[in-house]
PDB file of N, CA and C in Angstrom:
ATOM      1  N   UNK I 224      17.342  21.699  -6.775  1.00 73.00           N
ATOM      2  CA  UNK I 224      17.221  21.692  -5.339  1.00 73.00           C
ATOM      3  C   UNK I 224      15.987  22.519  -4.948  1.00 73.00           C
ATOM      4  N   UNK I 225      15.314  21.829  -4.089  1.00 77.00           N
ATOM      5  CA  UNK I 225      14.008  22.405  -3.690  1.00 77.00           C
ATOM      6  C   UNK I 225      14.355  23.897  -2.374  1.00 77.00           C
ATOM      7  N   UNK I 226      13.602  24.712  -2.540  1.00 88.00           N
ATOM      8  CA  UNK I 226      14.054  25.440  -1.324  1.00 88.00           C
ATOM      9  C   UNK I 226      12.655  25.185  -0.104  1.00 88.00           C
ATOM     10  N   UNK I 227      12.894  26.145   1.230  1.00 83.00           N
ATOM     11  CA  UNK I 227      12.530  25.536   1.846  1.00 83.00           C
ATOM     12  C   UNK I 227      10.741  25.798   2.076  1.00 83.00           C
ATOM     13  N   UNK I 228      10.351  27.004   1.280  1.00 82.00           N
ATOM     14  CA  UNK I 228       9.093  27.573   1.010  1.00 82.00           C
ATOM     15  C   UNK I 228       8.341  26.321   0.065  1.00 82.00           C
ATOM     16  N   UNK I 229       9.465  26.180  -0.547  1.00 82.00           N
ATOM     17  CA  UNK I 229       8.878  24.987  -1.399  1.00 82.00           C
ATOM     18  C   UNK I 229       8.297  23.930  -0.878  1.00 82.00           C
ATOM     19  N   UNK I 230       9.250  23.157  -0.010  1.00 77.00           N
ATOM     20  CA  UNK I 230       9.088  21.897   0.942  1.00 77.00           C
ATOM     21  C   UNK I 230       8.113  22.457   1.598  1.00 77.00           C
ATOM     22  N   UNK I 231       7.611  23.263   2.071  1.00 78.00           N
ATOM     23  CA  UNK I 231       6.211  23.719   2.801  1.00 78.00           C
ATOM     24  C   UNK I 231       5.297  23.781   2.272  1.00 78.00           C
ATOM     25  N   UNK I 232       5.307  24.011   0.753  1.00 84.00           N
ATOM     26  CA  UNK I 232       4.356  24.439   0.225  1.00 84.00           C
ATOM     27  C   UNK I 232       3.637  22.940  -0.184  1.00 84.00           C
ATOM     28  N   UNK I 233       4.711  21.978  -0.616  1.00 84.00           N
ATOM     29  CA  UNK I 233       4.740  20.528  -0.768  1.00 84.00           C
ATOM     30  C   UNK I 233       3.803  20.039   0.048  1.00 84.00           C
ATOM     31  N   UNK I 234       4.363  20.063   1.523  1.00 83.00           N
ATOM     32  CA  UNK I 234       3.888  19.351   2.516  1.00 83.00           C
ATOM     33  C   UNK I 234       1.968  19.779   2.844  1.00 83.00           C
ATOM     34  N   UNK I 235       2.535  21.271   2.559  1.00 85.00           N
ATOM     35  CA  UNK I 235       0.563  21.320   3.240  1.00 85.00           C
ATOM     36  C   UNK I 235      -0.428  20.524   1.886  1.00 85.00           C
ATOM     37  N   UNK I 236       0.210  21.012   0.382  1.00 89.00           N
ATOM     38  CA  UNK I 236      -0.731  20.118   0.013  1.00 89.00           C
ATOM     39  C   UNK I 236      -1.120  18.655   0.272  1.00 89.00           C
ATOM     40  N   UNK I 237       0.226  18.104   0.752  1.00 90.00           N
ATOM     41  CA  UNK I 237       0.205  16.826   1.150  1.00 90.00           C
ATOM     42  C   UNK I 237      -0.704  16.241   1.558  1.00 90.00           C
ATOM     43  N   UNK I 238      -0.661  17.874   3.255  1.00 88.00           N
ATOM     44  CA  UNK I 238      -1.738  17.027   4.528  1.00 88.00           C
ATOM     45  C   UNK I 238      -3.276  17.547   3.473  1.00 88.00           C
ATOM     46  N   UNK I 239      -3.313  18.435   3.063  1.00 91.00           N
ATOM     47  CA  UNK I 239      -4.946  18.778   2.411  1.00 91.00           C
ATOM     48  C   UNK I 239      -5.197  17.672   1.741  1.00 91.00           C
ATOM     49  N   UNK I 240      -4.508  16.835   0.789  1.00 94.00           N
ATOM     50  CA  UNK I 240      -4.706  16.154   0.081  1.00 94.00           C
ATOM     51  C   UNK I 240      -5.433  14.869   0.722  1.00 94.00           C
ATOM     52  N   UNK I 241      -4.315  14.530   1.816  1.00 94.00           N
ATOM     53  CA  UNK I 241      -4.938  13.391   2.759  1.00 94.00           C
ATOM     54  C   UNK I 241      -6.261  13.415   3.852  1.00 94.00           C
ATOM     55  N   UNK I 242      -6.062  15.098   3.787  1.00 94.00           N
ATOM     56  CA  UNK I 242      -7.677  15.536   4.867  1.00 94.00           C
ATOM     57  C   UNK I 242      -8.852  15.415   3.615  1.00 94.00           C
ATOM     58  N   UNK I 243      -8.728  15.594   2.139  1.00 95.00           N
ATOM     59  CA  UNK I 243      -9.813  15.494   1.484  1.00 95.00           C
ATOM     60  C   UNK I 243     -10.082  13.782   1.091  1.00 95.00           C
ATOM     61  N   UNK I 244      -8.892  12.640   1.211  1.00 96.00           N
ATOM     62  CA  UNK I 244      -9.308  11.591   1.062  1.00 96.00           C
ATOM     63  C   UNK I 244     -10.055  10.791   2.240  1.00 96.00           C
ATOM     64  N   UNK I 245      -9.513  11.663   3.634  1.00 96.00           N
ATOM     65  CA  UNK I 245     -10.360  10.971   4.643  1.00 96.00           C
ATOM     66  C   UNK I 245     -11.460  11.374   4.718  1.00 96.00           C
ATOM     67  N   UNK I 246     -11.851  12.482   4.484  1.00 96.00           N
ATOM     68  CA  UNK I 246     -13.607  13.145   4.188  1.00 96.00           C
ATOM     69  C   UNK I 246     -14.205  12.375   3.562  1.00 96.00           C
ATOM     70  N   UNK I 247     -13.553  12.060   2.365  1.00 97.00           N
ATOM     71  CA  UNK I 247     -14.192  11.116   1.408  1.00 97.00           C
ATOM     72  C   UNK I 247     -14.707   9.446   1.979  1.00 97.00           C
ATOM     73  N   UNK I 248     -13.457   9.227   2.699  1.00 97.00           N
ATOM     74  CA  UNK I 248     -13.867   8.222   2.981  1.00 97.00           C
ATOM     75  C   UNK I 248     -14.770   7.653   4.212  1.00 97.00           C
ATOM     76  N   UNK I 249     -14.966   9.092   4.704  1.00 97.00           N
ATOM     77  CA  UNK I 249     -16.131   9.064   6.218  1.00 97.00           C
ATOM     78  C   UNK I 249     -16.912   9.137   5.647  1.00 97.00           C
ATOM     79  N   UNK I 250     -17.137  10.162   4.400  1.00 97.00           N
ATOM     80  CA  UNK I 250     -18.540  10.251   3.582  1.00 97.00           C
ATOM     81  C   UNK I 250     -19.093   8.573   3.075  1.00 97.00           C
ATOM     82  N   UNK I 251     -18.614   8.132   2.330  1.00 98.00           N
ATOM     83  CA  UNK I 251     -18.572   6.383   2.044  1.00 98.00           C
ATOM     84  C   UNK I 251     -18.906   6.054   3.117  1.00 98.00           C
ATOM     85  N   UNK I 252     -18.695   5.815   4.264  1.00 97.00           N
ATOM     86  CA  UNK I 252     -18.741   5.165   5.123  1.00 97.00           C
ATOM     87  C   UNK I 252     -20.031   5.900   6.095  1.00 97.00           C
ATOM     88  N   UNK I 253     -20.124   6.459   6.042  1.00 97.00           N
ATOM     89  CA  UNK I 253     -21.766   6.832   6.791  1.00 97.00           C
ATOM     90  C   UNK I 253     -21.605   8.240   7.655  1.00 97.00           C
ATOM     91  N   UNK I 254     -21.029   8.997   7.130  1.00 96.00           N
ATOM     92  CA  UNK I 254     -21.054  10.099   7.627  1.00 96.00           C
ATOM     93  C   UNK I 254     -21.234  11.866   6.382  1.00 96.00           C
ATOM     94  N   UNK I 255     -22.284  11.210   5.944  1.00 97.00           N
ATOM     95  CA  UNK I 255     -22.389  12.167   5.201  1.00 97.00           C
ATOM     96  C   UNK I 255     -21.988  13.398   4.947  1.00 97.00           C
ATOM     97  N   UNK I 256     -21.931  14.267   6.140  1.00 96.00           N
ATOM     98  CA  UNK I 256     -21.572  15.383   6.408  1.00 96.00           C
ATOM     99  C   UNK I 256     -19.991  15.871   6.696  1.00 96.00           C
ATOM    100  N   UNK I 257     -19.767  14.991   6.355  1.00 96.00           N
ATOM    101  CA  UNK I 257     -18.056  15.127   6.530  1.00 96.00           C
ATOM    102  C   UNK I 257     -17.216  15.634   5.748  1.00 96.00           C
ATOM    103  N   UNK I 258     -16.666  16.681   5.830  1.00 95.00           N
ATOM    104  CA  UNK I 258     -15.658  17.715   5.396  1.00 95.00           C
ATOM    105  C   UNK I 258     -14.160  18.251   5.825  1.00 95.00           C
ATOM    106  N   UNK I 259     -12.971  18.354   4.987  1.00 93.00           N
ATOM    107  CA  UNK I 259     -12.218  18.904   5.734  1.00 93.00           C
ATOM    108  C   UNK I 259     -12.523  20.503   5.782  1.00 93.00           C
ATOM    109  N   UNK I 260     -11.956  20.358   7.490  1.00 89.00           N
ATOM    110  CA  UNK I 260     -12.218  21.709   7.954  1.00 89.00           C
ATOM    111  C   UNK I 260     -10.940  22.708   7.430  1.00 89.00           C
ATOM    112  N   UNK I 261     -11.937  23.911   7.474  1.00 80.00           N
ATOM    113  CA  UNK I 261     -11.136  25.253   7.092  1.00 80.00           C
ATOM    114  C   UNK I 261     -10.650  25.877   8.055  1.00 80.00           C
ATOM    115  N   UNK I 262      -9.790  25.607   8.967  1.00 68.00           N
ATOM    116  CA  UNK I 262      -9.807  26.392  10.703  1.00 68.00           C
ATOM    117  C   UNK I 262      -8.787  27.459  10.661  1.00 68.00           C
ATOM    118  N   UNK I 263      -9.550  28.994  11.350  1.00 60.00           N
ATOM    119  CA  UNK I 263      -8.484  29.861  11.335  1.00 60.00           C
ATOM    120  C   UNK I 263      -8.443  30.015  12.861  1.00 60.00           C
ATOM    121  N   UNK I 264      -7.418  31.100  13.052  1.00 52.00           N
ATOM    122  CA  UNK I 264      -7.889  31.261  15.044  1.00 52.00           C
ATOM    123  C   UNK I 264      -6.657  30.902  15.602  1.00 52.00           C
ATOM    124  N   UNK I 265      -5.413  30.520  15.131  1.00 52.00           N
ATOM    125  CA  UNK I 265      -4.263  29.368  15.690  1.00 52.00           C
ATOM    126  C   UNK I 265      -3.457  30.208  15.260  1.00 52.00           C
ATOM    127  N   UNK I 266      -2.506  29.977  16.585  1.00 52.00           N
ATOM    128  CA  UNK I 266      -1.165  30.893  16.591  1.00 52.00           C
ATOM    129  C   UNK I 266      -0.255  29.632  16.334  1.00 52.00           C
ATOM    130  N   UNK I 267      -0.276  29.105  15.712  1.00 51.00           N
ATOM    131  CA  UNK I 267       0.496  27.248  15.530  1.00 51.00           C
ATOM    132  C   UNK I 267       2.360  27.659  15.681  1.00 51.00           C
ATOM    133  N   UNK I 268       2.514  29.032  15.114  1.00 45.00           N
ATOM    134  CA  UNK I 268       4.068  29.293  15.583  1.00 45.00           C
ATOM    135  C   UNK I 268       4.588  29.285  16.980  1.00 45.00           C
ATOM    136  N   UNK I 269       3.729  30.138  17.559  1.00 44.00           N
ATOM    137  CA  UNK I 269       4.012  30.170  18.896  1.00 44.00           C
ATOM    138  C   UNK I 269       3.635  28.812  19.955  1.00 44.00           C
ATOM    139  N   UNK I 270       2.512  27.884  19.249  1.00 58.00           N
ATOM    140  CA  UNK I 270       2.107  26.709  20.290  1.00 58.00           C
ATOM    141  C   UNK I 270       1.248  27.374  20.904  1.00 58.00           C
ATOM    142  N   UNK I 271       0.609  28.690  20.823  1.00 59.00           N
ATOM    143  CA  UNK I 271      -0.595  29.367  21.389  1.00 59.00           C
ATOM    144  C   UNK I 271      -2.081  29.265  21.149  1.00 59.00           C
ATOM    145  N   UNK I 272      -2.751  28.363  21.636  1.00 56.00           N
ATOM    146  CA  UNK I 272      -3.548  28.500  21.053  1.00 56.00           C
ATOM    147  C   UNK I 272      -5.204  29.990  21.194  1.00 56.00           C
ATOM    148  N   UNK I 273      -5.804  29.996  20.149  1.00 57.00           N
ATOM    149  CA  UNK I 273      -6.327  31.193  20.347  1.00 57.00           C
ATOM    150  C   UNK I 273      -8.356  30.393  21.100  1.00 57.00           C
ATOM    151  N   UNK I 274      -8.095  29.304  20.288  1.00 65.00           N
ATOM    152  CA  UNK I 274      -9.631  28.269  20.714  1.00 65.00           C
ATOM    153  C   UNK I 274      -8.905  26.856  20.408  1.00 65.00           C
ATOM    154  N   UNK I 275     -10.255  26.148  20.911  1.00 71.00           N
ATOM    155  CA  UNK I 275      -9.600  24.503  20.860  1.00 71.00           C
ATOM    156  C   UNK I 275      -9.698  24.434  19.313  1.00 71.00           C
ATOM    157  N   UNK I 276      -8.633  23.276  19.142  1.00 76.00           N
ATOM    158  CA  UNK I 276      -8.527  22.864  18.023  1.00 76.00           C
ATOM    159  C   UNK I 276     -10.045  21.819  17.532  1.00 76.00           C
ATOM    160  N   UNK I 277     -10.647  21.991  16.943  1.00 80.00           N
ATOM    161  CA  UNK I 277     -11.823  21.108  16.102  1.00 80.00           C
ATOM    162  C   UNK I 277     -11.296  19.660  15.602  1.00 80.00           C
ATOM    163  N   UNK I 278      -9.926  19.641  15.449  1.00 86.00           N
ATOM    164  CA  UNK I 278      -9.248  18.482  14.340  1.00 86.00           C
ATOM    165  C   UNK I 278      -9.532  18.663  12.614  1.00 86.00           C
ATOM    166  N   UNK I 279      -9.128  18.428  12.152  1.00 90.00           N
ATOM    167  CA  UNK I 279      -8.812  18.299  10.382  1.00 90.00           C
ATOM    168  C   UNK I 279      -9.994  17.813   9.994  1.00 90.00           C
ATOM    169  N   UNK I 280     -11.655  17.401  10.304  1.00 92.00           N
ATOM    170  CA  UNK I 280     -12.397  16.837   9.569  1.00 92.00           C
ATOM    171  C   UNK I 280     -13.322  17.495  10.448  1.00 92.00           C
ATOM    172  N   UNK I 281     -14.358  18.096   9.483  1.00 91.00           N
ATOM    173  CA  UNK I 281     -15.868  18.967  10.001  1.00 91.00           C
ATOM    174  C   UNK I 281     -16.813  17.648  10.053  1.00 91.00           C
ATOM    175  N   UNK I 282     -17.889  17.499  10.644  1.00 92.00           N
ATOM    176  CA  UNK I 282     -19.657  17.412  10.142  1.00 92.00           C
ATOM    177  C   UNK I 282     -19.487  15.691  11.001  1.00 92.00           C
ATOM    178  N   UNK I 283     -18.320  15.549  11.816  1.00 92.00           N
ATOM    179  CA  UNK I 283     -18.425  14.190  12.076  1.00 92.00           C
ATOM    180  C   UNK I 283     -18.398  14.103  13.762  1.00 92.00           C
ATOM    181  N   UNK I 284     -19.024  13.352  14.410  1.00 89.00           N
ATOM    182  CA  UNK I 284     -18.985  13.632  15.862  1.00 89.00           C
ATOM    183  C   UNK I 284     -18.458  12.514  16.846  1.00 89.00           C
ATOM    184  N   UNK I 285     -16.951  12.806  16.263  1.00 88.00           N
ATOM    185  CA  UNK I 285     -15.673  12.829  16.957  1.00 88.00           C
ATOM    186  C   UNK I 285     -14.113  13.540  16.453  1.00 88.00           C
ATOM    187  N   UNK I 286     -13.489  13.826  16.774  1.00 89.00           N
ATOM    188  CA  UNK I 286     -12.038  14.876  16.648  1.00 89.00           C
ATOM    189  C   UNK I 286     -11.694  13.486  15.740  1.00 89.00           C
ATOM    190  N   UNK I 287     -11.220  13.931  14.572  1.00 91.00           N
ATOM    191  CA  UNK I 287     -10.345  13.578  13.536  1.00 91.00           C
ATOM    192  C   UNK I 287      -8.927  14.320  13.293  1.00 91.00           C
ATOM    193  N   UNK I 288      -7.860  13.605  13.749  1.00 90.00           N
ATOM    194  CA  UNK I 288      -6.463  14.441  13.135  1.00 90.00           C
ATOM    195  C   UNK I 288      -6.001  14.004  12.241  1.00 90.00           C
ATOM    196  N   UNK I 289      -5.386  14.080  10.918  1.00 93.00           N
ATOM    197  CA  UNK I 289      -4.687  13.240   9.740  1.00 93.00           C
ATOM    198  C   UNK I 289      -3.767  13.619   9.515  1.00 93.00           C
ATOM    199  N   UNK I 290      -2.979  12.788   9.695  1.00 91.00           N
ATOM    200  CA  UNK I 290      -1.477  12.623   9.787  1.00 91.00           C
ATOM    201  C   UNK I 290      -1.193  11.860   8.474  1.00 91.00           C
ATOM    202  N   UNK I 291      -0.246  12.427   7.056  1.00 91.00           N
ATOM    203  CA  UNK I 291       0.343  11.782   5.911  1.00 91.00           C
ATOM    204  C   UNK I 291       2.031  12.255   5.977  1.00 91.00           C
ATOM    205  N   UNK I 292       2.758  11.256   6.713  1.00 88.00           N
ATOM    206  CA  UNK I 292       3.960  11.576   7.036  1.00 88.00           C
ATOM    207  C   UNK I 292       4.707  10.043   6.806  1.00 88.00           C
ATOM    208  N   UNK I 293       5.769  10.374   6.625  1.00 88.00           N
ATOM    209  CA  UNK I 293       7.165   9.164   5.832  1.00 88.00           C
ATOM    210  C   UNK I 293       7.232   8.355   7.766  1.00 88.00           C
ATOM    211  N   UNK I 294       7.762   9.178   8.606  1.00 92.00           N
ATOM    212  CA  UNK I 294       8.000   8.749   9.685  1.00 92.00           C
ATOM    213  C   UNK I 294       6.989   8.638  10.773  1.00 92.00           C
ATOM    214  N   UNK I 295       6.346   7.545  11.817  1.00 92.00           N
ATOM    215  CA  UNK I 295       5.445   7.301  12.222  1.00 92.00           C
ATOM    216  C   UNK I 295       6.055   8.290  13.888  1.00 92.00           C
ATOM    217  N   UNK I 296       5.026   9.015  14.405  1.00 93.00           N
ATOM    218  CA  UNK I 296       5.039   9.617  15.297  1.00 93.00           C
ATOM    219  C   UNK I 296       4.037   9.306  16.381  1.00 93.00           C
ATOM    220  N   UNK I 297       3.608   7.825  16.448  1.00 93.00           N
ATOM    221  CA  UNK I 297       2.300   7.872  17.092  1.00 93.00           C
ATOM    222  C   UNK I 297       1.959   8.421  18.699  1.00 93.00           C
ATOM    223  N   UNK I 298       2.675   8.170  19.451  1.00 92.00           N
ATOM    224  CA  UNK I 298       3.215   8.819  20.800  1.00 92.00           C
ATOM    225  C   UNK I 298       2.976  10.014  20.929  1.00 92.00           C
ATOM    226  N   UNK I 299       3.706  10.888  19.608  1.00 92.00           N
ATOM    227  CA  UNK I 299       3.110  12.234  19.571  1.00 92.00           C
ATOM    228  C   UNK I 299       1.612  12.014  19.349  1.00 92.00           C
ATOM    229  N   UNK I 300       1.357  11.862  18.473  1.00 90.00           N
ATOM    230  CA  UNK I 300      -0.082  12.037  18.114  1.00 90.00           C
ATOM    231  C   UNK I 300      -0.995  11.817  18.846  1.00 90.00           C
ATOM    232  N   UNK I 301      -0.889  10.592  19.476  1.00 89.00           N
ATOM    233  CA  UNK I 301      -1.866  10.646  20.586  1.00 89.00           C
ATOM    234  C   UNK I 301      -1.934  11.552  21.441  1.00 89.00           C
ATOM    235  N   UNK I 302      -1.027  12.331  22.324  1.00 88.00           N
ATOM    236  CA  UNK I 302      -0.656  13.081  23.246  1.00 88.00           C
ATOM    237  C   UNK I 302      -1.564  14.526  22.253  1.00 88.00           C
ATOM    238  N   UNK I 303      -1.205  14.694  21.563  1.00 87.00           N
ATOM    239  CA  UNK I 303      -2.071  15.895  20.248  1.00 87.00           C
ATOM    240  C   UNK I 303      -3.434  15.492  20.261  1.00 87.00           C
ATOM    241  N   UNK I 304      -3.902  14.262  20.513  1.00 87.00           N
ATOM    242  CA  UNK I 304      -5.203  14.033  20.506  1.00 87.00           C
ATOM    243  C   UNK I 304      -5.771  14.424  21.487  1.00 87.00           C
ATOM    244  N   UNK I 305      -5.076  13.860  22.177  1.00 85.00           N
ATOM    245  CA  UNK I 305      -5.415  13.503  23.568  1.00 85.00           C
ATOM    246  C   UNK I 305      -5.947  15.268  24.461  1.00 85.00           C
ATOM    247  N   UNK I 306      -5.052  16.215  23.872  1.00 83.00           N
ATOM    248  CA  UNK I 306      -4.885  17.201  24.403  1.00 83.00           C
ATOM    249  C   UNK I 306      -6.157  18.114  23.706  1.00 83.00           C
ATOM    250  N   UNK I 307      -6.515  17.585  22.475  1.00 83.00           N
ATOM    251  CA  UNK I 307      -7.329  18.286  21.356  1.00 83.00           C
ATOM    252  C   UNK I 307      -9.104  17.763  21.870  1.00 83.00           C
ATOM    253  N   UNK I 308      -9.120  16.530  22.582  1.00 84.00           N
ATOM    254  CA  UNK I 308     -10.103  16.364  23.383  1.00 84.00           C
ATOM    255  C   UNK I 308     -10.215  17.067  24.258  1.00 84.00           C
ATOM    256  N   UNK I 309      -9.442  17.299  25.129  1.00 81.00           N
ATOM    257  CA  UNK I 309      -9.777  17.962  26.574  1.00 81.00           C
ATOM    258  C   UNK I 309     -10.128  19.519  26.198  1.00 81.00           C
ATOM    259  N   UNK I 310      -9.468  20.151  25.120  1.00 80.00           N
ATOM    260  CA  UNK I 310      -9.396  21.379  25.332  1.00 80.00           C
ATOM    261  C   UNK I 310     -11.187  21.540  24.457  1.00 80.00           C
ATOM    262  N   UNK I 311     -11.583  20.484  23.801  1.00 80.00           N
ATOM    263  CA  UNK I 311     -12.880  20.361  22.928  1.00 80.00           C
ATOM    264  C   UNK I 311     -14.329  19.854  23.963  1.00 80.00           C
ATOM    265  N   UNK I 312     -13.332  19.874  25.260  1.00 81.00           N
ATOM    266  CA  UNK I 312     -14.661  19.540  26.421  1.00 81.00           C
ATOM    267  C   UNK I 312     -15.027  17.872  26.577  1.00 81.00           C
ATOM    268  N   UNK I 313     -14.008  17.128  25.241  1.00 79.00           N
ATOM    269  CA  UNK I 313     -14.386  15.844  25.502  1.00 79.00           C
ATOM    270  C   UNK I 313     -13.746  14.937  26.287  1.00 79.00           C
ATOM    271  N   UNK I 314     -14.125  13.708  26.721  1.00 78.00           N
ATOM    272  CA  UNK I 314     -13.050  12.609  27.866  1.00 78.00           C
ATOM    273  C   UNK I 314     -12.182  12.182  27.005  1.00 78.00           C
ATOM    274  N   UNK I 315     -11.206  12.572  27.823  1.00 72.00           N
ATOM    275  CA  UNK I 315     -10.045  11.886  27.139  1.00 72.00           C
ATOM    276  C   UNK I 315      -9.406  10.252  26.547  1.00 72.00           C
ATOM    277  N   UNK I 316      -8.665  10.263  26.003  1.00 70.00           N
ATOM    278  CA  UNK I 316      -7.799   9.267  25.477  1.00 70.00           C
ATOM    279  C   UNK I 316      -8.249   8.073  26.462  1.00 70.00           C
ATOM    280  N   UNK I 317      -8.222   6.688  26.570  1.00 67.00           N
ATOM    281  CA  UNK I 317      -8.412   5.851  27.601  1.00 67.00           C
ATOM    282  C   UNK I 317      -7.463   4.794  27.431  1.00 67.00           C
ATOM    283  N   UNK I 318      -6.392   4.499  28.398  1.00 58.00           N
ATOM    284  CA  UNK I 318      -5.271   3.898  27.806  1.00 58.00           C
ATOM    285  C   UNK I 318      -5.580   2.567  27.737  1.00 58.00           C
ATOM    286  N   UNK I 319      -5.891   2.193  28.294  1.00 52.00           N
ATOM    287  CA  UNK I 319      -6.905   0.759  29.449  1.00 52.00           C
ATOM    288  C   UNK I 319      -8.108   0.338  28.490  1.00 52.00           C
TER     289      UNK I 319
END
């Protein structure tokens, strides 16, 4: 039986794992400079934030979030995007 440090410890490699295949694959695709980001600054327990969030991928010029999850949350995510633009100075989400 896994405990629950474990299942955490699981999961972040998870998302790193999936933030270094999407780097990879912006790099392929014409964005040379593309990296997952290292971001400190976030109170993520509290929902506080300390600066805007950048998103999960450096060197590319637009907010990248990567999501590697069993259950699809897209509703959330957008709303996380959506919110990760505004607070990054950019126009938001466009539903239309």
């Amino acid at each position: 039986m896994t405990t629950a440090a474990q299942r955490g410890t699981a999961n972040r490699r998870k998302g790193h794992t999936a933030e270094r295949d999407v780097a990879k694959y912006l790099r392929a695709v014409g964005y040379p400079n593309a990296e997952r980001a290292v971001v400190t600054g976030f109170a993520a327990a509290t929902g506080g934030r300390l600066k805007a969030d950048p998103g999960d991928i450096a060197g590319v010029p637009f907010i990248v979030s990567v999501k590697d999850c069993a259950t699809e949350q897209l509703g959330k995510w957008l709303d996380e995007l959506d919110a990760m633009q505004h607070l990054n100075g950019l126009p938001g989400l466009d539903p239309g």
